[in-house]
Amino acid sequence: MARLPAVGWYLLPLCAAAVVVCSLKHKQQQQQQQHQQQTKKDDLSLWIDEQQVKMYSGLKMPIYAIMEGKVTPYILDKNFEQYLPVIPSEVGYVNFTWMSGNKNYFYMFDTLDSDDKNILEPPTVTVKTDGKIPKRPKVFSILLPCSGNRSGIASFNIRLLIRNRKGRALPDTPLKVKLRKECMVRGTSKSTSLDLVCDKKCENNGWCNADKICQCPEGYMGQYCKTALCYPQCMNNGTCIAPGVCRCPQGFQGPHCEGGICAEKCLNGGKCIQKDTCQCPKGFYGLRCEYSKCIIPCLNGGKCKGVNKCRCIFGFQGDHCEIGQPIKQYYNCKRPCRHGYCTANRTCRCQQGWFGKFCQRKILKPKHDNHRPGYPHSCEDDDDDMDDYDEVPKSHHRWH
């Protein structure tokens, strides 16, 4: 029987359940639309990206575990574990993407364990086991290292806890997943004789197992071990030509084709993102980020943050930060005081109009003309500041 390409692993732990619960063909267009909308949402999401799904299934669609702050229904299916295939031996990791949007969520992998350590070592993650979920989309991986001692199939367990800034658990979490991983040690096949014809078909040092199926070495996959695996994946339509080696299309460079090639250097902190295209920081524009939105430069360490709009460091004010004098600052606060300065007692003292532990929240003027005493004011988070805020909040919540 011909072996199907090794596609099961990427379903870990979501796609296989989605295949069983609903028709992928029907969901393809629907989830593509959801994915486009999701990038504009402001709440928690966790998914396998569409390029990774297409790489192993042919369907270009994302598969979500969490969308808009809610765990997707098929993750909660009581028969979820029965739907999941065995992860093939040639695949040693699976990638996920997550983001918290404009909200703050904190995570903890409190269980990463293998039921048979003679076959499979406990899985690991490429992020800290606890911390803050990034606001913008970022990729992390679950690594599945075989022990190399014995061939076989071993189960492993993953449990992920998620809570908000107040320490409250996300509904339907922690996420609990039990999966199976195949490991193969060369020379332990049950076959009494080598199938030389099969061995010749297996490329890149692959070999035949007892079922006359090519067993691929780490870094390759496919029916005859022809497909190389790159982690992270090659970006911008790059091609993986060997394990961890990307061939980049014209106009791109970098280990994963993540960077562009600009004939002229991007200025003022700009970043080359594709051929002759610069991504400019706030306050600058132009093909090379050569123009400032502030006609008169910001003085005394101020930064241009909009059209003729300077953000001044504490102690200075004015349209161009030209008024004032520097204030002695200390540098022993846990995080930078964005709109204030660090005092000797390790706390932030905020500029007028700002508040919060790190002076990251702005007091807004009432939208109404009614300024009667007691009329409520609103506030907003400074996105730049909150990206820097990664302290896990203290909580008396007890996880079960």
XYZ file of C-alpha atoms in Angstrom, residues 6 49 143 161 180 272 308:
7
model
C 3.092 12.786 6.274
C -1.252 29.705 9.956
C 9.420 20.528 19.963
C -3.403 27.884 31.215
C 0.888 10.422 20.154
C 13.899 47.180 4.659
C 4.788 68.498 13.880
